[in-house]
Amino acid sequence: MHVQQLFNSFKEIFNCGADRVFFAPGRINLIGEHTDYNGGHVFPCAITFGTYAVAKRREDRLVRLYSLNFKQTGVMEFDLDGLDYDPGHDWANYPKGMIRYLKEAGHSIESGMDVQFYGNIPNGAGLSSSASIELVTGVMLQGLFNLSIDRIDLVKTGQKVENEFIGVNSGIMDQFAIGMGKRGAGILLDTNSLRYEYAPLDLEHHSIIIMNSNKRRELAGSKYNERRTECESALQSLQSVTDIGSLGELTEEEFELHKDVITDPIKQKRAKHAVYENRRTLQALRYLQNDQLQKFGDLMNQSHISLRDDYEVTGKELDALVEAAWNQPGVVGARMTGAGFGGCAIAIVEREQVEGFIENVSRKYEEAVGYEATFYVADIGNGATELDKEVIV
Ligand code: GLA
């Protein structure tokens, strides 16, 4: 699609022209799952699928939002003086929350706007379409109102919308990857200190394949919050014998030494995942930097097993996909990515084998669950930004 089509449909909806377009990507996570709210490390990257926002400032204080992905909900309207969460506003609560918190942080947003969103992230796939709409709103507000906002603050505002406005107790990984992504690179982020480094993903003979289970992540919010609470409780138990602020501070050995103070076996398993996954993530970066791709892949596989058996967030669809992927020629590693409970998995596959890989995994998956998966070759792209008007989206 050419961006001109987005401008054309903006004109049809709002009866006036717009000439600025903003973009925020989705993300995949290579390794480091359910570690970000446990003070651990994550290793995500931005992808080239994402959310576009075509926007124009208004003279009054009205905000009108429209999404080409949710045409049935029509234009959502509210006033700059009425920025409370409203269940009737559905998806529009994400941009609304961003406007509210940026205003509250003292940024001058004193006139309304017309905005049209369009996203090509598969819906419900767990590739962070919500963080994408938060961050595209952030860069759009920055652009329309000439705001100077530190990028990390924008990332944190996105997380605040998720946590406080929407009510999902997520960590900072998604907004960070989407706000800070860089073409061709993964980001190793320490979620405790927010120190980060870019790691080139120069895979040369391999591709990263995204496998969408097409099982929507329903109920994900409540199960997600439950895992978080279980980890917090395990941490409290550990704090009776060690002086730690988060599970991310423990080595495997320290965990093994103290784990019995967590008397509930379920909570002990959750904490084990958080500790071991964090260490795997650090190790994974080292393997990548030393060109030891197969070892990186082995860690991806271990990550999936831990998410399946100890953290219990995979489910039969993601397990079927990943287990089928493990058995294919040319596969270096495969695991679920994101929150789990449906959504996507990823696999690193030798380029020459990609076609056969997709064919075989596709068939096996359908045999196992009764419907199809969808496959994409991941392209690692840049973080949220204003786009050139000539861009092909
Ligand atoms: C979701 C959350 C992230 C992170 C992942 C699991 O994507 O938004 O903060 O916790 O799940 O790693």
XYZ file of C-alpha atoms and ligand atoms in Angstrom:
405
model
C 0.000 0.000 0.000
C 1.225 3.526 -0.698
C 0.952 6.052 2.073
C -1.115 8.169 -0.314
C -3.935 5.690 0.180
C -3.825 6.408 3.896
C -4.035 10.134 3.158
C -6.960 9.530 0.790
C -8.955 7.571 3.300
C -8.173 10.170 5.990
C -9.788 12.753 3.730
C -12.879 10.620 3.248
C -13.335 10.108 6.989
C -12.496 13.561 8.295
C -13.322 15.747 5.318
C -9.986 17.496 5.381
C -6.448 16.727 4.255
C -3.529 15.528 6.388
C 0.089 15.391 5.351
C 1.975 13.798 8.227
C 2.416 10.110 8.872
C 3.988 8.372 11.848
C 4.936 4.752 12.419
C 5.675 2.423 15.332
C 6.689 -1.220 14.810
C 5.623 -4.406 16.548
C 8.227 -6.601 18.226
C 9.416 -10.137 18.667
C 11.477 -11.298 21.611
C 14.417 -13.563 20.787
C 14.877 -14.757 24.366
C 14.248 -13.510 27.917
C 10.543 -14.185 28.419
C 8.605 -13.123 31.513
C 11.815 -11.711 32.924
C 11.099 -8.002 32.432
C 8.856 -7.622 35.481
C 11.290 -9.767 37.458
C 14.234 -7.405 37.120
C 15.908 -9.600 34.503
C 17.178 -9.214 30.947
C 15.257 -9.365 27.669
C 16.478 -9.559 24.091
C 13.781 -8.256 21.732
C 13.855 -6.513 18.373
C 11.456 -4.351 16.413
C 9.925 -5.799 13.252
C 8.768 -4.010 10.118
C 5.078 -4.730 10.732
C 3.531 -1.973 12.774
C 0.999 0.804 13.207
C 0.705 3.914 11.047
C -0.962 7.124 12.179
C -1.963 9.874 9.762
C -2.779 12.988 11.758
C -3.736 16.621 11.681
C -4.097 19.179 14.444
C -7.486 20.795 15.009
C -8.323 24.323 16.129
C -10.675 23.205 18.937
C -10.130 20.703 21.789
C -11.789 17.732 20.132
C -9.910 14.473 19.553
C -11.300 12.248 16.795
C -9.739 8.829 16.248
C -10.472 6.294 13.557
C -8.899 2.917 12.822
C -8.949 1.226 9.446
C -8.615 -2.045 11.373
C -11.755 -1.483 13.437
C -14.029 0.277 10.968
C -17.071 -1.089 12.790
C -16.350 1.041 15.852
C -16.475 4.216 13.724
C -14.878 7.514 14.752
C -14.178 7.752 18.495
C -14.569 11.253 19.854
C -13.569 12.837 23.107
C -12.417 16.147 24.457
C -8.985 17.099 25.770
C -10.744 17.847 29.050
C -12.282 14.376 29.319
C -9.406 11.928 29.214
C -10.720 9.203 31.519
C -10.691 5.516 30.605
C -13.960 4.607 28.911
C -14.747 0.942 28.124
C -16.939 2.145 25.252
C -13.873 3.678 23.634
C -12.334 0.262 23.173
C -8.976 0.411 21.305
C -9.039 4.242 21.464
C -8.178 4.034 25.172
C -4.530 3.387 24.227
C -4.027 6.692 22.393
C -6.253 8.424 24.932
C -4.053 7.214 27.791
C -0.940 8.498 26.008
C -2.484 11.955 25.520
C -3.535 12.040 29.142
C -0.212 11.019 30.676
C 1.876 13.231 28.409
C -0.346 16.176 29.300
C -0.069 15.275 32.974
C 3.722 15.190 32.608
C 3.513 18.848 31.593
C 3.722 18.596 27.804
C 1.668 21.223 26.063
C -1.115 19.523 24.107
C -3.703 22.264 24.002
C -5.542 21.641 20.761
C -7.363 18.595 19.486
C -6.519 16.374 16.529
C -7.930 14.046 13.891
C -6.070 10.760 13.624
C -6.443 7.710 11.445
C -4.646 4.529 12.475
C -3.791 1.569 10.293
C -1.889 -1.471 11.514
C -0.503 -4.482 9.655
C 0.485 -6.440 12.754
C -1.668 -9.562 12.762
C -4.376 -8.934 15.347
C -4.187 -10.871 18.622
C -0.829 -12.340 17.599
C 1.099 -11.169 20.645
C 3.451 -9.021 18.566
C 2.602 -5.996 20.718
C 0.020 -4.160 18.688
C -1.000 -2.335 21.869
C 2.490 -1.025 22.634
C 2.750 -0.143 18.956
C -0.361 2.054 19.068
C 0.891 3.645 22.296
C 4.254 4.541 20.798
C 2.894 5.696 17.457
C 0.610 8.026 19.402
C 3.638 9.220 21.367
C 5.729 10.125 18.324
C 2.678 11.641 16.651
C 2.025 13.957 19.618
C 5.698 14.840 19.654
C 5.541 15.730 15.965
C 2.202 17.560 15.906
C 2.907 19.667 18.979
C 6.688 20.024 18.686
C 7.201 18.401 22.056
C 10.626 17.558 23.266
C 10.332 14.229 25.049
C 13.193 11.997 26.022
C 12.743 8.664 24.226
C 13.044 6.586 27.377
C 10.379 8.760 29.019
C 8.102 8.088 26.057
C 8.739 4.369 26.459
C 7.890 4.601 30.169
C 4.721 6.549 29.385
C 3.614 3.704 27.111
C 4.150 1.225 29.931
C 2.245 3.478 32.337
C -0.733 3.500 29.959
C -0.658 -0.293 29.879
C -0.318 -0.652 33.663
C -2.426 2.170 35.027
C -4.870 3.117 32.277
C -5.597 -0.277 30.715
C -4.803 -2.403 33.780
C -2.351 -4.985 32.399
C 0.612 -5.254 34.716
C 3.167 -5.720 31.929
C 6.875 -4.973 32.059
C 8.778 -2.509 29.904
C 10.046 -4.831 27.169
C 7.458 -4.145 24.464
C 7.487 -0.371 24.671
C 11.278 -0.389 24.913
C 11.750 -2.558 21.825
C 9.250 -0.483 19.874
C 10.618 2.853 20.996
C 14.312 1.962 20.710
C 14.436 -0.643 17.903
C 17.188 -0.483 15.324
C 17.285 -2.050 11.858
C 19.159 -5.348 11.842
C 19.774 -5.414 15.599
C 18.443 -7.041 18.748
C 18.458 -5.060 21.994
C 19.793 -6.631 25.143
C 18.058 -4.720 27.924
C 18.626 -4.956 31.662
C 15.140 -4.155 32.904
C 16.457 -3.338 36.363
C 18.778 -0.519 35.368
C 17.441 0.120 31.821
C 20.995 -0.228 30.558
C 20.939 -1.661 27.050
C 23.138 -2.604 24.151
C 22.430 -3.298 20.500
C 23.567 -6.643 19.116
C 23.775 -6.976 15.328
C 21.657 -9.861 14.054
C 23.774 -10.552 11.091
C 22.468 -14.045 10.456
C 23.785 -14.305 6.887
C 22.596 -17.853 6.067
C 19.548 -17.927 8.344
C 16.132 -16.306 8.616
C 13.970 -15.652 11.632
C 10.528 -17.072 10.963
C 7.485 -15.832 12.855
C 4.866 -18.553 13.271
C 1.439 -17.282 14.246
C -0.593 -19.992 15.998
C -3.754 -18.025 15.132
C -4.910 -18.788 18.634
C -5.871 -15.423 20.024
C -4.392 -14.387 23.327
C -7.702 -14.282 25.151
C -7.606 -14.335 28.957
C -3.942 -13.478 28.575
C -4.317 -10.378 30.755
C -5.594 -12.193 33.822
C -3.173 -15.139 33.562
C -0.351 -12.683 32.973
C -1.167 -10.755 36.132
C -1.419 -14.061 38.013
C 2.126 -15.069 36.986
C 3.390 -11.720 38.083
C 1.800 -12.075 41.517
C 3.216 -15.602 41.898
C 6.712 -14.280 41.202
C 6.279 -11.407 43.635
C 5.274 -13.811 46.337
C 8.259 -16.109 45.594
C 10.538 -13.082 45.788
C 9.147 -12.163 49.201
C 9.940 -15.645 50.495
C 13.489 -15.441 49.138
C 13.957 -12.038 50.721
C 13.676 -13.716 54.130
C 17.063 -15.355 53.462
C 18.791 -13.182 50.838
C 19.207 -9.501 50.328
C 17.815 -9.173 46.794
C 15.509 -6.616 45.203
C 14.384 -8.824 42.307
C 14.641 -12.393 40.997
C 16.934 -11.102 38.259
C 19.685 -10.625 40.821
C 20.033 -14.347 41.545
C 22.369 -16.799 39.842
C 21.162 -20.352 39.278
C 23.383 -21.557 42.127
C 22.026 -18.998 44.586
C 18.496 -19.943 43.595
C 19.141 -23.650 44.134
C 20.636 -22.891 47.528
C 17.652 -20.897 48.770
C 14.724 -22.206 46.758
C 13.215 -24.265 49.571
C 12.065 -21.148 51.393
C 9.454 -20.938 48.620
C 7.185 -23.599 50.040
C 4.521 -23.526 47.335
C 5.863 -25.765 44.522
C 4.024 -23.763 41.847
C 5.601 -20.499 42.959
C 8.981 -22.198 43.180
C 8.676 -23.282 39.529
C 7.693 -19.766 38.452
C 10.694 -18.268 40.213
C 12.987 -20.933 38.773
C 11.937 -19.952 35.281
C 12.541 -16.258 35.974
C 16.049 -16.902 37.351
C 17.191 -19.434 34.730
C 15.657 -17.528 31.820
C 17.496 -14.401 32.847
C 20.817 -16.258 32.889
C 20.038 -17.872 29.518
C 19.429 -14.439 28.046
C 22.823 -13.147 29.116
C 24.481 -16.281 27.832
C 22.581 -16.028 24.534
C 24.079 -12.625 23.818
C 27.567 -14.002 24.358
C 26.936 -16.883 21.963
C 25.593 -14.523 19.337
C 28.609 -12.278 19.654
C 30.915 -15.292 19.277
C 29.111 -16.582 16.186
C 27.898 -19.639 18.076
C 24.448 -19.623 16.542
C 23.659 -23.258 17.297
C 24.290 -22.656 20.989
C 22.032 -19.625 20.813
C 19.379 -21.891 19.287
C 19.805 -24.474 22.045
C 19.053 -21.765 24.590
C 15.911 -20.805 22.665
C 14.765 -24.414 22.929
C 15.495 -24.530 26.641
C 13.600 -21.292 27.064
C 10.513 -22.827 25.475
C 10.719 -25.932 27.638
C 10.963 -23.804 30.761
C 7.991 -21.672 29.662
C 6.066 -24.877 28.986
C 6.900 -26.852 32.129
C 7.780 -24.319 34.822
C 6.040 -21.110 33.826
C 3.128 -22.867 32.100
C 2.260 -20.203 29.574
C 2.597 -22.061 26.275
C -0.570 -24.115 25.719
C -1.125 -26.859 23.180
C -1.054 -24.605 20.121
C 2.346 -23.040 20.784
C 3.737 -26.404 21.860
C 2.507 -28.046 18.659
C 4.097 -25.312 16.552
C 7.426 -25.303 18.352
C 7.714 -29.071 18.628
C 7.022 -29.396 14.891
C 9.660 -26.750 14.234
C 12.285 -28.539 16.350
C 12.020 -31.610 14.124
C 12.710 -29.870 10.822
C 16.028 -29.872 8.979
C 17.974 -26.626 9.157
C 16.347 -25.394 12.384
C 18.734 -23.816 14.857
C 16.132 -23.179 17.559
C 12.477 -22.374 18.152
C 10.402 -20.986 21.013
C 7.241 -19.096 21.812
C 7.647 -15.320 21.890
C 5.808 -12.696 23.953
C 3.350 -13.355 26.754
C 2.272 -16.813 25.552
C -1.209 -18.378 25.922
C -1.486 -18.272 22.140
C 0.026 -15.737 19.772
C 3.342 -16.372 18.020
C 6.449 -18.509 18.140
C 9.717 -17.868 16.338
C 12.294 -20.142 14.737
C 15.759 -19.549 13.320
C 15.992 -21.546 10.096
C 18.627 -22.008 7.406
C 17.582 -19.885 4.438
C 17.630 -22.769 1.984
C 15.318 -24.787 4.180
C 12.700 -22.114 4.832
C 10.250 -23.241 2.170
C 10.223 -26.873 3.280
C 10.129 -25.773 6.904
C 6.958 -23.764 6.407
C 5.313 -26.537 4.429
C 6.046 -29.218 7.022
C 5.329 -27.215 10.156
C 2.143 -25.944 8.584
C 0.916 -29.474 7.867
C 1.883 -30.846 11.274
C 0.266 -27.940 13.073
C -2.995 -28.314 11.226
C -3.017 -32.045 11.952
C -2.510 -31.336 15.650
C -4.908 -28.437 16.267
C -7.333 -28.497 13.339
C -6.634 -25.080 11.845
C -3.799 -23.318 10.077
C -0.860 -21.324 11.335
C 0.505 -18.328 9.431
C 4.199 -17.789 8.678
C 6.229 -14.638 8.066
C 9.915 -14.000 7.542
C 10.829 -11.412 10.179
C 12.486 -8.243 9.022
C 14.199 -6.395 11.861
C 13.325 -2.713 11.591
C 13.652 0.658 13.301
C 11.782 2.057 16.266
C 8.914 4.567 16.303
C 9.344 7.636 14.098
C 7.753 10.100 11.688
C 7.888 8.781 8.121
C 8.677 10.276 4.835
C 5.456 10.944 2.918
C 6.568 8.913 -0.066
C 7.025 5.716 1.870
C 5.428 2.465 0.771
C 3.735 0.915 3.777
C 4.131 -9.245 27.305
C 4.445 -8.037 28.178
C 5.956 -7.862 28.336
C 6.640 -9.146 28.761
C 6.167 -10.332 27.903
C 6.678 -11.644 28.417
O 4.560 -9.007 26.000
O 3.876 -6.875 27.640
O 6.208 -6.813 29.251
O 6.423 -9.400 30.117
O 4.758 -10.405 27.826
O 8.057 -11.698 28.319
